[in-house]
Every structure is written in structure tokens, then in C-alpha cells.
Short mmCIF file of C-alpha atoms and ligand atoms in Angstrom, two decimals:
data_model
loop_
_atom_site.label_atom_id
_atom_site.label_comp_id
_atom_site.label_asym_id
_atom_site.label_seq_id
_atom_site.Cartn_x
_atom_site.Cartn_y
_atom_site.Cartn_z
CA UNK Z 1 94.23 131.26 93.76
CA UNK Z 2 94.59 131.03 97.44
CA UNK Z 3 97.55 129.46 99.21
CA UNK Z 4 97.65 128.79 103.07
CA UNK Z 5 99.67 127.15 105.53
CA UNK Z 6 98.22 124.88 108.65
CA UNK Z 7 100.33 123.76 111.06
CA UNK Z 8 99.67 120.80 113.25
CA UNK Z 9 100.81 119.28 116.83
CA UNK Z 10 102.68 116.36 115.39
CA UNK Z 11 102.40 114.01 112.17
CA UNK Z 12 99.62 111.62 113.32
CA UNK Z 13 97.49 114.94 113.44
CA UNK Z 14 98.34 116.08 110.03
CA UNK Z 15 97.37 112.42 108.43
CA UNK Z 16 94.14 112.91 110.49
CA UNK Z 17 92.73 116.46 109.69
CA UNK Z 18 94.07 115.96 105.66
CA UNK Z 19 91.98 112.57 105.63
CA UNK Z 20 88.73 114.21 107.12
CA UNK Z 21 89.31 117.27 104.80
CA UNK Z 22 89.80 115.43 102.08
CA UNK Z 23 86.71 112.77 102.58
CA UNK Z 24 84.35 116.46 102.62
CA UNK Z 25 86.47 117.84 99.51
CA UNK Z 26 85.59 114.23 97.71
CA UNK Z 27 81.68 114.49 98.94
CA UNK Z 28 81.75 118.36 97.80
CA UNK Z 29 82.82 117.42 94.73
CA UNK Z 30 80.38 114.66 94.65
CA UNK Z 31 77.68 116.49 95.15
CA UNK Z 32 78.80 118.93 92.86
CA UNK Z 33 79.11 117.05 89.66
CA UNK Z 34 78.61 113.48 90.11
CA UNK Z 35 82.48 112.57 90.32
CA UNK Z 36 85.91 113.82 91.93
CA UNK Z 37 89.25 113.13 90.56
CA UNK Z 38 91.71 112.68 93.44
CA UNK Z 39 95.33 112.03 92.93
CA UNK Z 40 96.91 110.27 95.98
CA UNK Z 41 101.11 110.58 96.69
CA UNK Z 42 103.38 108.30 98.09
CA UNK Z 43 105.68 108.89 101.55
CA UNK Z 44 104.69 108.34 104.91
CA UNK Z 45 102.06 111.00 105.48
CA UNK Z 46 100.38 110.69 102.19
CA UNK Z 47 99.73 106.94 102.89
CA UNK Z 48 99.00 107.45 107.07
CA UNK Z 49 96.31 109.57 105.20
CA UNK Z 50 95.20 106.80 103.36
CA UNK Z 51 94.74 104.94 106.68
CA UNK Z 52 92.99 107.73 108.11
CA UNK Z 53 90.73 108.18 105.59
CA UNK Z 54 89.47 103.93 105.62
CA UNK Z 55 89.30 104.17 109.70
CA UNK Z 56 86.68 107.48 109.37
CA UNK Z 57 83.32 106.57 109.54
CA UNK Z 58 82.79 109.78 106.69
CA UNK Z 59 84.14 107.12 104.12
CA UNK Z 60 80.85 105.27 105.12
CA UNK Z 61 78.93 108.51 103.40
CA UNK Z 62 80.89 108.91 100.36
CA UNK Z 63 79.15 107.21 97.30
CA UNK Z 64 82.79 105.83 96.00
CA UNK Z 65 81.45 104.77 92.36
CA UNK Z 66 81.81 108.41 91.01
CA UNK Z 67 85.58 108.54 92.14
CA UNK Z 68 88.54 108.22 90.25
CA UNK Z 69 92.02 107.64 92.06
CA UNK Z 70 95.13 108.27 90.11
CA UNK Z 71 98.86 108.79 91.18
CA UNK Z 72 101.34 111.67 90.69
CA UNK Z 73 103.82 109.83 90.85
CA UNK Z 74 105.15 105.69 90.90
CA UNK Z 75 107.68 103.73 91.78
CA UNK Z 76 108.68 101.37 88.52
CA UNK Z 77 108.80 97.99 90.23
CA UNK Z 78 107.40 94.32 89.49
CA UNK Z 79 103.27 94.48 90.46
CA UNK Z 80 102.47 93.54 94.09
CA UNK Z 81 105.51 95.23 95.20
CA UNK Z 82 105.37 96.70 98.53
CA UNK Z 83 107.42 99.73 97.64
CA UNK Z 84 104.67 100.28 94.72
CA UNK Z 85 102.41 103.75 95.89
CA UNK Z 86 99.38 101.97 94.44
CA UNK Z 87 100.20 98.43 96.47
CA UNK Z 88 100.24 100.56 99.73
CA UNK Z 89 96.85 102.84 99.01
CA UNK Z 90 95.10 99.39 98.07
CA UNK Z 91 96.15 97.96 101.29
CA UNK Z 92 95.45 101.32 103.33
CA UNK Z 93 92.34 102.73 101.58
CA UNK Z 94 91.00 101.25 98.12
CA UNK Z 95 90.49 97.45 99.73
CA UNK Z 96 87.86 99.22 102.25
CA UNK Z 97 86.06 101.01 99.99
CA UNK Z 98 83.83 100.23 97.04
CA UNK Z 99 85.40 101.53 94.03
CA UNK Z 100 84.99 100.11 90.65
CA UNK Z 101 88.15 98.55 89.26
CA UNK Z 102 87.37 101.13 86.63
CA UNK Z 103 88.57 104.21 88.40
CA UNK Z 104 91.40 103.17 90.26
CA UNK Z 105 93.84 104.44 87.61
CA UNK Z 106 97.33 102.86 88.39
CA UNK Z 107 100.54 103.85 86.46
CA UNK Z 108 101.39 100.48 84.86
CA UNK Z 109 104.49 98.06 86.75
CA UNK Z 110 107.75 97.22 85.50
CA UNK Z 111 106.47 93.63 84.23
CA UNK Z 112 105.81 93.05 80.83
CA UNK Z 113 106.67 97.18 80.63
CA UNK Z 114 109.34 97.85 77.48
CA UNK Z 115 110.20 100.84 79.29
CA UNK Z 116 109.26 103.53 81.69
CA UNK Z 117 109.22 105.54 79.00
CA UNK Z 118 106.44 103.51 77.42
CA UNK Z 119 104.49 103.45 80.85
CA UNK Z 120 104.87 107.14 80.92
CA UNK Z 121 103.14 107.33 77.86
CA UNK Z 122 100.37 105.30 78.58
CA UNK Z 123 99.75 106.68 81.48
CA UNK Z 124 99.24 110.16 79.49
CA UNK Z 125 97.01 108.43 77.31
CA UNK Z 126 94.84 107.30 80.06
CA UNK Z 127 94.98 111.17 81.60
CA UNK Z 128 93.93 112.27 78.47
CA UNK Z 129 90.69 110.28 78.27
CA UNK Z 130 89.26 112.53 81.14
CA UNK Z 131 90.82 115.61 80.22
CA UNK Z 132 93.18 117.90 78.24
CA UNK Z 133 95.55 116.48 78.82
CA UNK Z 134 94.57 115.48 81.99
CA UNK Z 135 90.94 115.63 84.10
CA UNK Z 136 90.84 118.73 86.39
CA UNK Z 137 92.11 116.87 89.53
CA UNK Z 138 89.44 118.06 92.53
CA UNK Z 139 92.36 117.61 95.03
CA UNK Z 140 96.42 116.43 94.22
CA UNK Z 141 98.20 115.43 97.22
CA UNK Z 142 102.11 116.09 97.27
CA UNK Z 143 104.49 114.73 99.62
CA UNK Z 144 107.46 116.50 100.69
CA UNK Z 145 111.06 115.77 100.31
CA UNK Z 146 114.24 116.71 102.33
CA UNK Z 147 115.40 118.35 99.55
CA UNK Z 148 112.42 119.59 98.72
CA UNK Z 149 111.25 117.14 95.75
CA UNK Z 150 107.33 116.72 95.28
CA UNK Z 151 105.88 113.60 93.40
CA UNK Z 152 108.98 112.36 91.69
CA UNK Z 153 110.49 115.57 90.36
CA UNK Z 154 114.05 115.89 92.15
CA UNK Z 155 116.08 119.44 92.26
CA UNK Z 156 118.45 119.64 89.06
CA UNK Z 157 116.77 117.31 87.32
CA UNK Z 158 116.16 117.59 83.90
CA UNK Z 159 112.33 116.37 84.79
CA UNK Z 160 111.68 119.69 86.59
CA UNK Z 161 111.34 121.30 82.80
CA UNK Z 162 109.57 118.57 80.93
CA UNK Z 163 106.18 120.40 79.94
CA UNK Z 164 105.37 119.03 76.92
CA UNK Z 165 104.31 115.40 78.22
CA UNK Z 166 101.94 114.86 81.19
CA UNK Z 167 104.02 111.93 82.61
CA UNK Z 168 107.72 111.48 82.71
CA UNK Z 169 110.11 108.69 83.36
CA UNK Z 170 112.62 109.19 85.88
CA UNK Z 171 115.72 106.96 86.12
CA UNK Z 172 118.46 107.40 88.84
CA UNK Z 173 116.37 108.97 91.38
CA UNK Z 174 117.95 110.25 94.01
CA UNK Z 175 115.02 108.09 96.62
CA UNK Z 176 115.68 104.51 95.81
CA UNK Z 177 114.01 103.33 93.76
CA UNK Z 178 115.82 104.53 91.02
CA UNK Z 179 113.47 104.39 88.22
CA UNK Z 180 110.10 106.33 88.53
CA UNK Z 181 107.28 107.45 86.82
CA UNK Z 182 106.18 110.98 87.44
CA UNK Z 183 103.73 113.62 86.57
CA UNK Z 184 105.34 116.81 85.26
CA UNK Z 185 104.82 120.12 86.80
CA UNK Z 186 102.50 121.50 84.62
CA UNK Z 187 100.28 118.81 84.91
CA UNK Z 188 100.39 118.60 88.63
CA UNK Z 189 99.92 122.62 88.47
CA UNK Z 190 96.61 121.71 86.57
CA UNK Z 191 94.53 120.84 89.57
CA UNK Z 192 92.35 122.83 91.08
CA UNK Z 193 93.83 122.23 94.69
CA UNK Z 194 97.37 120.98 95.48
CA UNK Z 195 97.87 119.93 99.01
CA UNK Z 196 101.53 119.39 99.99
CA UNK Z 197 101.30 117.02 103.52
CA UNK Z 198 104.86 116.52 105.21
CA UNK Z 199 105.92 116.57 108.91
CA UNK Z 200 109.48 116.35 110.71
CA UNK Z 201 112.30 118.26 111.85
CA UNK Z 202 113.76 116.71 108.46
CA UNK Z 203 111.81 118.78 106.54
CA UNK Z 204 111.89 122.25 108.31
CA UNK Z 205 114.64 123.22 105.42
CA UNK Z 206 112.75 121.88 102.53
CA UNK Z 207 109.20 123.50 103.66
CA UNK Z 208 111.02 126.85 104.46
CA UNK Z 209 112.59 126.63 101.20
CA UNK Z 210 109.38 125.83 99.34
CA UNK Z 211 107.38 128.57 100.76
CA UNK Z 212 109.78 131.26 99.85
CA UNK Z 213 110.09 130.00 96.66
CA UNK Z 214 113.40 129.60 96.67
CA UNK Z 215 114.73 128.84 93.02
CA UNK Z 216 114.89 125.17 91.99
CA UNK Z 217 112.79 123.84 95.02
CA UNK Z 218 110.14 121.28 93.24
CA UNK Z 219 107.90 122.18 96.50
CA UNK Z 220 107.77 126.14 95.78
CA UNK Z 221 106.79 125.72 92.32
CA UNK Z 222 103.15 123.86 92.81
CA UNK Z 223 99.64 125.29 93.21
CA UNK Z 224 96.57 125.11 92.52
CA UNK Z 225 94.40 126.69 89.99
CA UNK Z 226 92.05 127.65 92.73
CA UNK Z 227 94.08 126.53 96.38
CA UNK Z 228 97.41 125.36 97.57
CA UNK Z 229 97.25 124.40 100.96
CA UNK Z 230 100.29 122.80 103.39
CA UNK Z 231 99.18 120.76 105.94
CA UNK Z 232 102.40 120.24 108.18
CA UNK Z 233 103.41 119.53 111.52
CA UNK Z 234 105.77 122.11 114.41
CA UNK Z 235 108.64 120.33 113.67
CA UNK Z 236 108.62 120.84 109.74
CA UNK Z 237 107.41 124.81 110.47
CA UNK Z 238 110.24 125.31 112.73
CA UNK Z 239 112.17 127.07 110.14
CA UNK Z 240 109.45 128.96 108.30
C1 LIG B 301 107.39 108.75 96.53
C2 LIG B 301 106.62 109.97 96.90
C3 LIG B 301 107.55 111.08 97.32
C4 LIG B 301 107.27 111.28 98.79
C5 LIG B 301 108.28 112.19 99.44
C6 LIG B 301 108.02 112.27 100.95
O1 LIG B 301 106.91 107.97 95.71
O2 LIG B 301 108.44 108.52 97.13
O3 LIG B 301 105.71 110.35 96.04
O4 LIG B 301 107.35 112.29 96.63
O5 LIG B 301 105.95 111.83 98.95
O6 LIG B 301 109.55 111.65 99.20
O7 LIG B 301 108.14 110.98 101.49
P1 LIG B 301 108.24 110.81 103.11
O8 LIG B 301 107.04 111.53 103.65
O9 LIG B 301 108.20 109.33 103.33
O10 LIG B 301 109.53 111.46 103.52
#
């Protein structure tokens, strides 16, 4: 497993170089084997990606019908809402390109839900039809917190141990809003590359934090099987 560090001018560069890497890592994979499991992340530079990625005239090339989107993690609202990650990637990415309904995988809304907890579940379920218990994701994008949470696993949170489920509920998250639905680590360690995107001054602690592993950061304790990579800006390198 390899794990490297690129650091960028500024945030609009970052959302631009992961979205043209990870168009090539989705036609690799492609090419490969017929299909590529992506998992796409919330925050602002997971979603500029998004953007990125629709505006590139390399989504033009991709054959989309062997793709499968899923998310590591969701925000546990009423469908349509804004604040959902799915409702932003379908506005940023999945409306422009021509993926069947079938493999946009979306962790299920708060309406007619009985519970996170039975979302989380589901959600599992669904993982577990591609995989055991979950399809070797080709590429898992991470966002980065200022306190160094990934997906929706928060430091001190009981979520951080969960490894016997693939998906967890959170409730009270420290991001509003409070309830969430959230791949656990092990499953998010399950992919074959984990990129972690983030950019700021705000984030110069977290990402210094993560890379030295320091104990109970959610960001130092992701990889991939085969590549972690950070793709981050000056400003959130300043205290590496
Ligand atoms: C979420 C995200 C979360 C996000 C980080 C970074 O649903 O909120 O998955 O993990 O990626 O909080 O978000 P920003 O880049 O907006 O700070």
C-alpha cells in the first residue's frame, strides 16, 4: 500500500486535478473489468469535484453504464433536501451524465425511514449485494474535518469502533445535521484507494494531525488496500 501527499496552489486546483484523476481512475477501471465502484463524500471540495468532473470534456469518454456511485457517508434529512450529499452530486454530476437509476446507490432519507438505524441497515444490505460486505470500492473519496473527522465518523465517538456493521447511524453529530448515516472504518478501509480532498488554513491542524497519525484522528486511520492519496491545498499543508 502506497500513501502520498499532493499539495496544490489553492482549493479550486485541488477540485480540478482530483476530478481529472478520478475521471482516468473510473476509465482504468473501466477498461479493466467492465465496472468501477466509486464512493463520492460530502463538504465543499468533494462536491466542487463533482462540478469539475461534469464541466471535463473526459466525462464525454467514460461509458457511465458500468458505474456504480455510492456514499460514505449521509446526512438523514427529508428527500430533495439540499443539505442531502446525494441531492448535491445529482445536481453537480449525476444529472449530466448517463447513469442508470440502477447504480446510483443512495443511502435512503429520513421519510418514511423508522430509524437511521434501519437505513443503516439497508444500506449494508445493498453493500453486500456487490461485495463482502461491501464491493471493492475502485476509488473512496473522504473529506476532511477541522477536527479531523472523515465521512461521518467524529473524534470520541463511539462510531470510530463500530466494525461489525458496514454502516452506522450517527445521532448528535457534532456538523449539523445531527443525525447521519455513516460507513464504518473498516469498511471505508476496504477500498482499494482512499483519497482524502480538503483545503484551508482551517484544516492545517486536522491534516497535520492525520498524517502523523496522531491517536483518535478519524483522518490518520484510513487507507487504502492498495493507495491513500491527499490531495490538499498550501494553506491546509502549512502545518505538515
Ligand atoms: C459531510 C461530509 C463530511 C465533510 C467534511 C469536510 O457529509 O459533511 O461527508 O465528512 O466531507 O466535514 O467538509 P468541508 O470540506 O465542507 O469542510
Amino acid at each position: 500500500m502506497t500513501s502520498s501527499t499532493m499539495i496544490y496552489p489553492d482549493a479550486t486546483t485541488v477540485a480540478e486535478t482530483t476530478a481529472a484523476r478520478l475521471l482516468v481512475s473510473i476509465a482504468d477501471a473501466l477498461s479493466a473489468r467492465g465496472e468501477a465502484h466509486i464512493v463520492l463524500t460530502g463538504g465543499t471540495i468533494g462536491v466542487a469535484t463533482l462540478a469539475r468532473m461534469a464541466a471535463s470534456p473526459l466525462s464525454d469518454v467514460i461509458d457511465w453504464r458500468g458505474v456504480h456511485i455510492w456514499w460514505g457517508d449521509e446526512r438523514f434529512l427529508p428527500p430533495g433536501d439540499h443539505d442531502r450529499n446525494e441531492v448535491q452530486a445529482q445536481r453537480s454530476l449525476l444529472k449530466r451524465v448517463r447513469l442508470p437509476e440502477e447504480n446510483i446507490h443512495r443511502m435512503a432519507s429520513s421519510e418514511g425511514a423508522t430509524s437511521p438505524e434501519k437505513v443503516a441497515q439497508a444500506y449494508a444490505a445493498e453493500l453486500a449485494r456487490f461485495g463482502d460486505p461491501a464491493p471493492a470500492f475502485d476509488v473512496l473519496l473522504l473529506g476532511l474535518g477541522p477536527d479531523g473527522h472523515v465521512a461521518s465518523l467524529f473524534p470520541g465517538r463511539p462510531e470510530m469502533k463500530v466494525v461489525a456493521t458496514s454502516v452506522v447511524a450517527v445521532k448528535d453529530s457534532p456538523k449539523p445535521p445531527p443525525t447521519r448515516l455513516s460507513m464504518t472504518l473498516p469498511t471505508i478501509n476496504g477500498a482499494k484507494e482512499v483519497w482524502i480532498l480538503t483545503a484551508g488554513a482551517e484544516k492545517a491542524r486536522a491534516v497535520a494531525d492525520a498524517l502523523a497519525h496522531k491517536s483518535g484522528i478519524p483522518g490518520g486511520m484510513v487507507h487504502g488496500t492498495d493507495r491513500t492519496l491527499w490531495l490538499i491545498d498550501k494553506a491546509a499543508a502549512a502545518s505538515i
